[in-house]
Amino acid sequence: LSNMNDKKLGMDYLSINEFAELVGMPATKLRHYDTEGVFMPAKRGDEQNSTNKHRLYAPTQITTVKYIRVLSEIGVPLKTIKDLAHSRTPEKLLKLLSTHKAIIADKMVSLQQEDSVINTFMALMFEGICATETDIKVSKMPAKSIILGDTNDFTGSDSFHREFIRFCHSSHEPRLNLCYPVGGYFESMDVFLKEPSQPTRFFSLDPSGQEQKAEGLYLIGHTRGYYGQANDLPERMAEYAKENGFDFNGPVYNIFLFDEVSIDDPEQYLMQVSASVKETQRPLPVL
Amino acid sequence: LSNMNDKKLGMDYLSINEFAELVGMPATKLRHYDTEGVFMPAKRGDEQNSTNKHRLYAPTQITTVKYIRVLSEIGVPLKTIKDLAHSRTPEKLLKLLSTHKAIIADKMVSLQQEDSVINTFMALMFEGICATETDIKVSKMPAKSIILGDTNDFTGSDSFHREFIRFCHSSHEPRLNLCYPVGGYFESMDVFLKEPSQPTRFFSLDPSGQEQKAEGLYLIGHTRGYYGQANDLPERMAEYAKENGFDFNGPVYNIFLFDEVSIDDPEQYLMQVSASVKETQRPLPVL
DNA sequence: TTGCTCCTCACGTCACGTGAGGTGGC
DNA sequence: TTGCTCCTCACGTCACGTGAGGTGGC
């Protein structure tokens, strides 16, 4: 940026609307910055030195207003920007910027997480929309990162909520992020059949979790109803496995594809149960 | 998430402060969501059915309030969230989320750019602080991406600002981002010596620019003063080159390390000039 | 006189935060 | 009675946006 001195610059200042268009921000914002003393036009009144009060901006002010906008966008309060503008030193500004660099980094992490949460919810809802609810089917499922809670203890009344809250409070590494949906983990199909509303542990669908829901063959079923209302699904799944030659060989996961987040009527919440299975070893037919 | 029905859940609701602590948000926010009808406690009044009006939250509401918070953080207005909450369907929510996924992506790009702008400013200011201003030195500089403007035409009065504004308006691919500092590019040292306030072109320090300031040996000098005030720097640089065996062999760049962004007094603005040089070809001394 | 661009000033808005004054059960 | 947690209601705040009514030069 190289130029003669201000006095020799002549009169080619820009009106507030011209300047606003050039820097791509509304004129109201520029007026606001002016009245707040954050960023003022280079001059007031027009060339003829007349009595009008029009704001006149110098083209060289573009960089400054752009930088003020950046500061404001990253969350520096206008008052801080104003104070800084009234006694600027590179050292002060460097200090401010380096503290706010950390804030920007945090914001990026937050945004990424928000995106990830949204993806998780969308994936569940999409699965719910595509599901053939009444059928039971066997399907190969990919591995999924999760965070597994401690073993639950269902003695005493109110034990579900007590254990659920214990799960929520449990601090993991990385810290349990409750933005992700929570599901129930059952050690085995037997446990699920016995008490489908008392999962061995809780898990969070946090994709940054250290544990994994293993990749492999799962028997998948769905049922509608409020939390804990498994209906006849456990029995139907057990029957299907028997009839079609599958053995349960691992944990059972349940998760809500539709819940209070996505649907009004609690009776319409949609639970998905996936139980790890393998094909039954049949003796080869004797010829 | 699996449980018996609400009626059987017993009384283990959480007070507003307990719930606030569990989900990591202030109780005032929860009250605000309640009064706005965005997110209401599961129950009012305590177990004894007494007359008090305490808000009681069910642990299963954690997911919902977390998801509301995510929506709010990505910029969905509370009114929209409220409307959605009153007639939820997975389809509606999917639609909302997919539109806002795009907004999140935009925000990420903005944040990255803001970070990049801040890095650019910080790098310049840091150079300014470290600079030995009165000395002229030769140094190998790394390549730097920039956006080069068209050739300037300095006929007529006010031509500097006119050309500067033309540069600002010029649409490049990627579009010229004026958040980055702008400098002057001179075709050669001769041009700079003749008219140090009339750069052949302008350039923006946009690191995503298509053009490059080439890597190589540069003669570097600094001077204080308002835009365009080159003082005796051009001559001093020319003299230094002659005395120390360097030939100017390329363009000259000037850029302000301190300017109105970082310092109050216009007389203290700090300009850095870097001129491409090579060592003079000397005949080998005859033994 | 009309149209145009600019002006000021007061008030609205959005998502909360703050603070005063009060309640209910140990 | 004291302390504690919760309550309501009104007002403040931050960074603008909006809209009414007015001005100055072609």
Short mmCIF file of C-alpha atoms (C1' of nucleotides) in Angstrom, two decimals, chain D:
data_model
loop_
_atom_site.label_atom_id
_atom_site.label_comp_id
_atom_site.label_asym_id
_atom_site.label_seq_id
_atom_site.Cartn_x
_atom_site.Cartn_y
_atom_site.Cartn_z
"C1'" DT D 1 -34.81 -18.08 63.19
"C1'" DT D 2 -31.34 -19.22 59.67
"C1'" DG D 3 -29.89 -21.10 55.52
"C1'" DC D 4 -30.87 -23.16 51.31
"C1'" DT D 5 -32.84 -23.72 46.88
"C1'" DC D 6 -36.01 -22.54 44.08
"C1'" DC D 7 -39.42 -19.05 42.12
"C1'" DT D 8 -41.22 -14.72 39.25
"C1'" DC D 9 -40.80 -10.39 37.11
"C1'" DA D 10 -38.60 -6.49 35.31
"C1'" DC D 11 -34.87 -4.70 33.37
"C1'" DG D 12 -30.12 -4.80 31.22
"C1'" DT D 13 -27.00 -6.10 27.32
"C1'" DC D 14 -24.85 -6.76 22.94
"C1'" DA D 15 -24.60 -5.78 18.10
"C1'" DC D 16 -26.92 -4.49 15.37
"C1'" DG D 17 -31.67 -3.72 12.11
"C1'" DT D 18 -35.81 -0.92 11.16
"C1'" DG D 19 -38.50 2.80 10.30
"C1'" DA D 20 -40.06 7.54 10.77
"C1'" DG D 21 -39.17 12.05 9.58
"C1'" DG D 22 -35.89 15.42 7.77
"C1'" DT D 23 -31.98 17.58 4.73
"C1'" DG D 24 -29.30 19.19 0.66
"C1'" DG D 25 -28.08 19.55 -4.08
"C1'" DC D 26 -29.34 18.19 -8.95
#
